[in-house]
């Protein structure tokens, strides 16, 4: 009985010594891991390293965890992945270390582009301002138009066998005076109240006057005169009962911008004295 008790005490003491030895060895190894990190494998990756001591029953978190196993014999196995968590678990004679490193995404550097404006070129442009003032032309006698009317009239006279009329300087002067007077009163009455043909002051047997206002061209004024029976017979001298025998003529065209008719025509006819 006593022997049996001695054996039990011996076994208990031996077990107690083993537990003390294991505990002492475990504490010694823990100090090495914590205070001497040189023995641990180093992973050169960006991120934040975290070290924690977990209870024995806690298992690794995810498949993206790398485990490092360190035994009392000094054997170490390491596997590194993108995200690791470091955990130290102590068992009898074995230290289990897991390392978790959380990789932070790289922060994209903000690139600020400052666009420099092109050099501003300043040019002085000379601006010339031209002011155009429209001044109405001065009134004038259109002698070309007067000559054209004479050509047209003699052509009509030639058709019926009448001799051509001669335009003299004296008759032209009379016609110009009358053409200018028509601006005030387009009629056969002069400003002084006398008849229009009284402007002719040279000796003659017969004298006559034909006028028109507003026609812009020689062709237009001749068309108007030829369309009137009385004007046509006087120009062509074809009155059946009163042929005058005109031989001289004076024609004038007075153009006055701004007036009512602007274009004024006068034709004076003269038969020489008998």
PDB file of N, CA and C in Angstrom, residues 35-105:
ATOM      1  N   UNK A  35      11.150  39.503 -28.482  1.00  0.00           N
ATOM      2  CA  UNK A  35      12.227  40.461 -28.313  1.00  0.00           C
ATOM      3  C   UNK A  35      13.345  40.291 -29.319  1.00  0.00           C
ATOM      4  N   UNK A  36      13.347  39.218 -30.055  1.00  0.00           N
ATOM      5  CA  UNK A  36      14.410  39.004 -31.031  1.00  0.00           C
ATOM      6  C   UNK A  36      13.788  38.682 -32.372  1.00  0.00           C
ATOM      7  N   UNK A  37      13.204  39.668 -33.045  1.00  0.00           N
ATOM      8  CA  UNK A  37      12.483  39.403 -34.311  1.00  0.00           C
ATOM      9  C   UNK A  37      13.395  39.050 -35.459  1.00  0.00           C
ATOM     10  N   UNK A  38      14.719  38.977 -35.211  1.00  0.00           N
ATOM     11  CA  UNK A  38      15.638  38.660 -36.303  1.00  0.00           C
ATOM     12  C   UNK A  38      15.397  37.270 -36.812  1.00  0.00           C
ATOM     13  N   UNK A  39      14.965  36.311 -35.894  1.00  0.00           N
ATOM     14  CA  UNK A  39      14.773  34.930 -36.297  1.00  0.00           C
ATOM     15  C   UNK A  39      13.551  34.751 -37.173  1.00  0.00           C
ATOM     16  N   UNK A  40      12.635  35.780 -37.220  1.00  0.00           N
ATOM     17  CA  UNK A  40      11.406  35.637 -38.005  1.00  0.00           C
ATOM     18  C   UNK A  40      11.673  35.952 -39.467  1.00  0.00           C
ATOM     19  N   UNK A  41      11.007  35.286 -40.389  1.00  0.00           N
ATOM     20  CA  UNK A  41      11.160  35.621 -41.818  1.00  0.00           C
ATOM     21  C   UNK A  41      10.584  37.002 -42.083  1.00  0.00           C
ATOM     22  N   UNK A  42      11.239  37.736 -42.946  1.00  0.00           N
ATOM     23  CA  UNK A  42      10.838  39.107 -43.284  1.00  0.00           C
ATOM     24  C   UNK A  42      10.174  39.120 -44.647  1.00  0.00           C
ATOM     25  N   UNK A  43       9.001  39.743 -44.721  1.00  0.00           N
ATOM     26  CA  UNK A  43       8.261  39.878 -45.985  1.00  0.00           C
ATOM     27  C   UNK A  43       8.300  41.340 -46.364  1.00  0.00           C
ATOM     28  N   UNK A  44       8.983  41.666 -47.458  1.00  0.00           N
ATOM     29  CA  UNK A  44       9.107  43.058 -47.912  1.00  0.00           C
ATOM     30  C   UNK A  44       7.970  43.413 -48.844  1.00  0.00           C
ATOM     31  N   UNK A  45       6.846  43.709 -48.248  1.00  0.00           N
ATOM     32  CA  UNK A  45       5.682  44.157 -49.024  1.00  0.00           C
ATOM     33  C   UNK A  45       5.039  45.310 -48.314  1.00  0.00           C
ATOM     34  N   UNK A  46       4.451  46.224 -49.068  1.00  0.00           N
ATOM     35  CA  UNK A  46       3.798  47.375 -48.417  1.00  0.00           C
ATOM     36  C   UNK A  46       2.604  46.949 -47.612  1.00  0.00           C
ATOM     37  N   UNK A  47       2.367  47.634 -46.515  1.00  0.00           N
ATOM     38  CA  UNK A  47       1.220  47.314 -45.676  1.00  0.00           C
ATOM     39  C   UNK A  47       1.512  47.591 -44.226  1.00  0.00           C
ATOM     40  N   UNK A  48       0.632  47.209 -43.388  1.00  0.00           N
ATOM     41  CA  UNK A  48       0.750  47.429 -41.944  1.00  0.00           C
ATOM     42  C   UNK A  48       0.881  46.079 -41.255  1.00  0.00           C
ATOM     43  N   UNK A  49       2.019  45.826 -40.520  1.00  0.00           N
ATOM     44  CA  UNK A  49       2.245  44.564 -39.794  1.00  0.00           C
ATOM     45  C   UNK A  49       1.580  44.626 -38.434  1.00  0.00           C
ATOM     46  N   UNK A  50       0.852  43.593 -38.089  1.00  0.00           N
ATOM     47  CA  UNK A  50       0.195  43.516 -36.789  1.00  0.00           C
ATOM     48  C   UNK A  50       0.554  42.173 -36.152  1.00  0.00           C
ATOM     49  N   UNK A  51       0.966  42.171 -34.860  1.00  0.00           N
ATOM     50  CA  UNK A  51       1.317  40.947 -34.133  1.00  0.00           C
ATOM     51  C   UNK A  51       0.370  40.788 -32.955  1.00  0.00           C
ATOM     52  N   UNK A  52      -0.243  39.606 -32.797  1.00  0.00           N
ATOM     53  CA  UNK A  52      -1.190  39.363 -31.702  1.00  0.00           C
ATOM     54  C   UNK A  52      -1.057  37.940 -31.215  1.00  0.00           C
ATOM     55  N   UNK A  53      -1.304  37.686 -29.944  1.00  0.00           N
ATOM     56  CA  UNK A  53      -1.283  36.343 -29.356  1.00  0.00           C
ATOM     57  C   UNK A  53      -2.711  35.879 -29.192  1.00  0.00           C
ATOM     58  N   UNK A  54      -3.047  34.746 -29.842  1.00  0.00           N
ATOM     59  CA  UNK A  54      -4.420  34.239 -29.843  1.00  0.00           C
ATOM     60  C   UNK A  54      -4.501  32.991 -28.974  1.00  0.00           C
ATOM     61  N   UNK A  55      -5.671  32.666 -28.465  1.00  0.00           N
ATOM     62  CA  UNK A  55      -5.842  31.389 -27.748  1.00  0.00           C
ATOM     63  C   UNK A  55      -5.597  30.217 -28.682  1.00  0.00           C
ATOM     64  N   UNK A  56      -5.337  29.077 -28.126  1.00  0.00           N
ATOM     65  CA  UNK A  56      -4.997  27.898 -28.914  1.00  0.00           C
ATOM     66  C   UNK A  56      -6.126  27.459 -29.808  1.00  0.00           C
ATOM     67  N   UNK A  57      -7.376  27.628 -29.334  1.00  0.00           N
ATOM     68  CA  UNK A  57      -8.485  27.109 -30.115  1.00  0.00           C
ATOM     69  C   UNK A  57      -8.874  27.984 -31.292  1.00  0.00           C
ATOM     70  N   UNK A  58      -8.298  29.201 -31.424  1.00  0.00           N
ATOM     71  CA  UNK A  58      -8.694  30.073 -32.533  1.00  0.00           C
ATOM     72  C   UNK A  58      -7.964  29.658 -33.794  1.00  0.00           C
ATOM     73  N   UNK A  59      -8.668  29.533 -34.877  1.00  0.00           N
ATOM     74  CA  UNK A  59      -8.116  29.069 -36.150  1.00  0.00           C
ATOM     75  C   UNK A  59      -7.819  30.265 -37.038  1.00  0.00           C
ATOM     76  N   UNK A  60      -6.991  30.087 -38.078  1.00  0.00           N
ATOM     77  CA  UNK A  60      -6.719  31.177 -39.033  1.00  0.00           C
ATOM     78  C   UNK A  60      -7.998  31.645 -39.703  1.00  0.00           C
ATOM     79  N   UNK A  61      -8.024  32.972 -40.101  1.00  0.00           N
ATOM     80  CA  UNK A  61      -9.272  33.590 -40.525  1.00  0.00           C
ATOM     81  C   UNK A  61      -9.681  33.235 -41.951  1.00  0.00           C
ATOM     82  N   UNK A  62      -8.848  33.497 -42.924  1.00  0.00           N
ATOM     83  CA  UNK A  62      -9.250  33.303 -44.314  1.00  0.00           C
ATOM     84  C   UNK A  62      -8.153  32.613 -45.082  1.00  0.00           C
ATOM     85  N   UNK A  63      -8.494  32.260 -46.312  1.00  0.00           N
ATOM     86  CA  UNK A  63      -7.528  31.556 -47.150  1.00  0.00           C
ATOM     87  C   UNK A  63      -6.403  32.452 -47.598  1.00  0.00           C
ATOM     88  N   UNK A  64      -6.588  33.748 -47.447  1.00  0.00           N
ATOM     89  CA  UNK A  64      -5.538  34.675 -47.859  1.00  0.00           C
ATOM     90  C   UNK A  64      -4.541  34.916 -46.738  1.00  0.00           C
ATOM     91  N   UNK A  65      -4.482  33.993 -45.748  1.00  0.00           N
ATOM     92  CA  UNK A  65      -3.573  34.141 -44.604  1.00  0.00           C
ATOM     93  C   UNK A  65      -2.374  33.239 -44.814  1.00  0.00           C
ATOM     94  N   UNK A  66      -1.205  33.751 -44.571  1.00  0.00           N
ATOM     95  CA  UNK A  66       0.004  32.931 -44.656  1.00  0.00           C
ATOM     96  C   UNK A  66       0.412  32.532 -43.247  1.00  0.00           C
ATOM     97  N   UNK A  67       0.856  31.305 -43.109  1.00  0.00           N
ATOM     98  CA  UNK A  67       1.186  30.759 -41.788  1.00  0.00           C
ATOM     99  C   UNK A  67       2.682  30.528 -41.691  1.00  0.00           C
ATOM    100  N   UNK A  68       3.230  30.842 -40.471  1.00  0.00           N
ATOM    101  CA  UNK A  68       4.625  30.543 -40.170  1.00  0.00           C
ATOM    102  C   UNK A  68       4.652  29.652 -38.933  1.00  0.00           C
ATOM    103  N   UNK A  69       5.216  28.452 -39.039  1.00  0.00           N
ATOM    104  CA  UNK A  69       5.247  27.480 -37.941  1.00  0.00           C
ATOM    105  C   UNK A  69       6.670  27.398 -37.431  1.00  0.00           C
ATOM    106  N   UNK A  70       6.839  27.686 -36.143  1.00  0.00           N
ATOM    107  CA  UNK A  70       8.173  27.592 -35.530  1.00  0.00           C
ATOM    108  C   UNK A  70       8.121  26.531 -34.443  1.00  0.00           C
ATOM    109  N   UNK A  71       8.969  25.546 -34.492  1.00  0.00           N
ATOM    110  CA  UNK A  71       9.037  24.481 -33.489  1.00  0.00           C
ATOM    111  C   UNK A  71      10.205  24.762 -32.573  1.00  0.00           C
ATOM    112  N   UNK A  72      10.217  24.025 -31.484  1.00  0.00           N
ATOM    113  CA  UNK A  72      11.300  24.202 -30.536  1.00  0.00           C
ATOM    114  C   UNK A  72      12.628  23.790 -31.109  1.00  0.00           C
ATOM    115  N   UNK A  73      12.582  22.958 -32.142  1.00  0.00           N
ATOM    116  CA  UNK A  73      13.822  22.533 -32.785  1.00  0.00           C
ATOM    117  C   UNK A  73      14.353  23.555 -33.742  1.00  0.00           C
ATOM    118  N   UNK A  74      13.611  24.658 -33.945  1.00  0.00           N
ATOM    119  CA  UNK A  74      14.101  25.737 -34.804  1.00  0.00           C
ATOM    120  C   UNK A  74      13.672  25.615 -36.236  1.00  0.00           C
ATOM    121  N   UNK A  75      12.768  24.681 -36.612  1.00  0.00           N
ATOM    122  CA  UNK A  75      12.297  24.527 -37.982  1.00  0.00           C
ATOM    123  C   UNK A  75      11.215  25.556 -38.250  1.00  0.00           C
ATOM    124  N   UNK A  76      11.332  26.337 -39.348  1.00  0.00           N
ATOM    125  CA  UNK A  76      10.378  27.397 -39.681  1.00  0.00           C
ATOM    126  C   UNK A  76       9.918  27.232 -41.110  1.00  0.00           C
ATOM    127  N   UNK A  77       8.605  27.279 -41.342  1.00  0.00           N
ATOM    128  CA  UNK A  77       8.032  27.199 -42.683  1.00  0.00           C
ATOM    129  C   UNK A  77       7.236  28.473 -42.926  1.00  0.00           C
ATOM    130  N   UNK A  78       7.440  29.154 -44.069  1.00  0.00           N
ATOM    131  CA  UNK A  78       6.761  30.431 -44.350  1.00  0.00           C
ATOM    132  C   UNK A  78       6.071  30.377 -45.691  1.00  0.00           C
ATOM    133  N   UNK A  79       4.901  30.931 -45.737  1.00  0.00           N
ATOM    134  CA  UNK A  79       4.156  31.082 -46.985  1.00  0.00           C
ATOM    135  C   UNK A  79       3.523  32.461 -46.963  1.00  0.00           C
ATOM    136  N   UNK A  80       3.786  33.264 -47.974  1.00  0.00           N
ATOM    137  CA  UNK A  80       3.340  34.657 -47.992  1.00  0.00           C
ATOM    138  C   UNK A  80       2.369  34.870 -49.138  1.00  0.00           C
ATOM    139  N   UNK A  81       1.268  35.546 -48.840  1.00  0.00           N
ATOM    140  CA  UNK A  81       0.306  35.929 -49.852  1.00  0.00           C
ATOM    141  C   UNK A  81       0.050  37.417 -49.745  1.00  0.00           C
ATOM    142  N   UNK A  82      -0.949  37.847 -50.483  1.00  0.00           N
ATOM    143  CA  UNK A  82      -1.190  39.279 -50.539  1.00  0.00           C
ATOM    144  C   UNK A  82      -1.558  39.825 -49.185  1.00  0.00           C
ATOM    145  N   UNK A  83      -2.497  39.210 -48.495  1.00  0.00           N
ATOM    146  CA  UNK A  83      -2.959  39.711 -47.211  1.00  0.00           C
ATOM    147  C   UNK A  83      -2.589  38.687 -46.151  1.00  0.00           C
ATOM    148  N   UNK A  84      -1.831  39.024 -45.109  1.00  0.00           N
ATOM    149  CA  UNK A  84      -1.393  38.098 -44.071  1.00  0.00           C
ATOM    150  C   UNK A  84      -1.711  38.668 -42.714  1.00  0.00           C
ATOM    151  N   UNK A  85      -1.921  37.810 -41.766  1.00  0.00           N
ATOM    152  CA  UNK A  85      -2.165  38.201 -40.377  1.00  0.00           C
ATOM    153  C   UNK A  85      -1.252  37.376 -39.493  1.00  0.00           C
ATOM    154  N   UNK A  86      -0.490  38.013 -38.646  1.00  0.00           N
ATOM    155  CA  UNK A  86       0.487  37.315 -37.811  1.00  0.00           C
ATOM    156  C   UNK A  86      -0.145  36.993 -36.466  1.00  0.00           C
ATOM    157  N   UNK A  87      -0.099  35.685 -36.094  1.00  0.00           N
ATOM    158  CA  UNK A  87      -0.696  35.208 -34.850  1.00  0.00           C
ATOM    159  C   UNK A  87       0.274  34.249 -34.174  1.00  0.00           C
ATOM    160  N   UNK A  88       0.453  34.391 -32.896  1.00  0.00           N
ATOM    161  CA  UNK A  88       1.344  33.496 -32.139  1.00  0.00           C
ATOM    162  C   UNK A  88       0.495  32.630 -31.219  1.00  0.00           C
ATOM    163  N   UNK A  89       0.599  31.316 -31.402  1.00  0.00           N
ATOM    164  CA  UNK A  89      -0.132  30.360 -30.574  1.00  0.00           C
ATOM    165  C   UNK A  89       0.882  29.416 -29.954  1.00  0.00           C
ATOM    166  N   UNK A  90       0.893  29.284 -28.671  1.00  0.00           N
ATOM    167  CA  UNK A  90       1.865  28.419 -27.975  1.00  0.00           C
ATOM    168  C   UNK A  90       1.182  27.123 -27.553  1.00  0.00           C
ATOM    169  N   UNK A  91       1.841  26.024 -27.900  1.00  0.00           N
ATOM    170  CA  UNK A  91       1.415  24.704 -27.428  1.00  0.00           C
ATOM    171  C   UNK A  91       2.609  24.062 -26.758  1.00  0.00           C
ATOM    172  N   UNK A  92       2.435  22.845 -26.353  1.00  0.00           N
ATOM    173  CA  UNK A  92       3.531  22.121 -25.683  1.00  0.00           C
ATOM    174  C   UNK A  92       4.617  21.826 -26.688  1.00  0.00           C
ATOM    175  N   UNK A  93       5.717  22.598 -26.608  1.00  0.00           N
ATOM    176  CA  UNK A  93       6.878  22.353 -27.471  1.00  0.00           C
ATOM    177  C   UNK A  93       6.741  22.898 -28.849  1.00  0.00           C
ATOM    178  N   UNK A  94       5.643  23.573 -29.194  1.00  0.00           N
ATOM    179  CA  UNK A  94       5.451  24.073 -30.557  1.00  0.00           C
ATOM    180  C   UNK A  94       4.864  25.475 -30.485  1.00  0.00           C
ATOM    181  N   UNK A  95       5.399  26.349 -31.260  1.00  0.00           N
ATOM    182  CA  UNK A  95       4.881  27.717 -31.351  1.00  0.00           C
ATOM    183  C   UNK A  95       4.370  27.936 -32.759  1.00  0.00           C
ATOM    184  N   UNK A  96       3.077  28.259 -32.880  1.00  0.00           N
ATOM    185  CA  UNK A  96       2.431  28.491 -34.181  1.00  0.00           C
ATOM    186  C   UNK A  96       2.274  29.989 -34.374  1.00  0.00           C
ATOM    187  N   UNK A  97       2.890  30.490 -35.431  1.00  0.00           N
ATOM    188  CA  UNK A  97       2.875  31.934 -35.698  1.00  0.00           C
ATOM    189  C   UNK A  97       2.200  32.170 -37.037  1.00  0.00           C
ATOM    190  N   UNK A  98       1.195  33.027 -37.059  1.00  0.00           N
ATOM    191  CA  UNK A  98       0.564  33.441 -38.319  1.00  0.00           C
ATOM    192  C   UNK A  98       0.748  34.934 -38.474  1.00  0.00           C
ATOM    193  N   UNK A  99       1.070  35.315 -39.658  1.00  0.00           N
ATOM    194  CA  UNK A  99       1.319  36.728 -39.946  1.00  0.00           C
ATOM    195  C   UNK A  99       0.335  37.210 -40.997  1.00  0.00           C
ATOM    196  N   UNK A 100      -0.397  38.274 -40.704  1.00  0.00           N
ATOM    197  CA  UNK A 100      -1.347  38.867 -41.645  1.00  0.00           C
ATOM    198  C   UNK A 100      -0.900  40.283 -41.946  1.00  0.00           C
ATOM    199  N   UNK A 101      -0.669  40.501 -43.177  1.00  0.00           N
ATOM    200  CA  UNK A 101      -0.296  41.847 -43.628  1.00  0.00           C
ATOM    201  C   UNK A 101      -1.379  42.355 -44.563  1.00  0.00           C
ATOM    202  N   UNK A 102      -1.935  43.451 -44.175  1.00  0.00           N
ATOM    203  CA  UNK A 102      -2.993  44.060 -44.989  1.00  0.00           C
ATOM    204  C   UNK A 102      -2.361  45.032 -45.962  1.00  0.00           C
ATOM    205  N   UNK A 103      -2.438  44.660 -47.209  1.00  0.00           N
ATOM    206  CA  UNK A 103      -1.834  45.525 -48.244  1.00  0.00           C
ATOM    207  C   UNK A 103      -2.767  46.693 -48.565  1.00  0.00           C
ATOM    208  N   UNK A 104      -2.211  47.848 -48.476  1.00  0.00           N
ATOM    209  CA  UNK A 104      -2.992  49.039 -48.800  1.00  0.00           C
ATOM    210  C   UNK A 104      -2.823  49.369 -50.271  1.00  0.00           C
ATOM    211  N   UNK A 105      -3.898  49.654 -50.936  1.00  0.00           N
ATOM    212  CA  UNK A 105      -3.762  50.012 -52.363  1.00  0.00           C
ATOM    213  C   UNK A 105      -2.923  51.260 -52.499  1.00  0.00           C
TER     214      UNK A 105
END
